[in-house]
């Protein structure tokens, strides 16, 4: 049963709910995979630090690899989630409150 403020048919709401849930699952899976790659690379690099003749230099190399990989993992997930939000929004912005900028004209 649709409420007064929601003219969306039940079938369309179910479809939207399922698509949103699937996208959330894909995004979470992507984040877990990116973090698994990050942890694997970091473990491999730390192993190299402990066996190196110059551990300070190897630690700098590890930071040079780990920091961009960490940023890339979260940027990829954020971009994926952001594009999902824009794809699922089917209503237009009608009031300043919808944009979240009512306090900032």
Coordinates of C-alpha atoms in Angstrom, one line a residue, residues 38 41-42 45 59-75:
X38 CA 46.6 -3.8 0.3
X41 CA 51.2 -6.1 -0.6
X42 CA 52.0 -4.6 2.8
X45 CA 56.9 -5.5 1.7
X59 CA 60.8 1.0 4.5
X60 CA 60.7 4.1 2.4
X61 CA 60.0 2.0 -0.7
X62 CA 57.2 0.3 1.2
X63 CA 55.6 3.6 2.1
X64 CA 56.0 4.8 -1.5
X65 CA 53.9 1.7 -2.5
X66 CA 51.5 1.4 0.4
X67 CA 50.2 5.0 0.6
X68 CA 49.1 5.3 -3.0
X69 CA 47.6 1.8 -2.9
X70 CA 45.6 2.7 0.2
X71 CA 44.4 5.9 -1.4
X72 CA 43.5 4.1 -4.6
X73 CA 41.5 1.4 -2.7
X74 CA 39.3 3.9 -1.0
X75 CA 39.0 6.3 -3.9

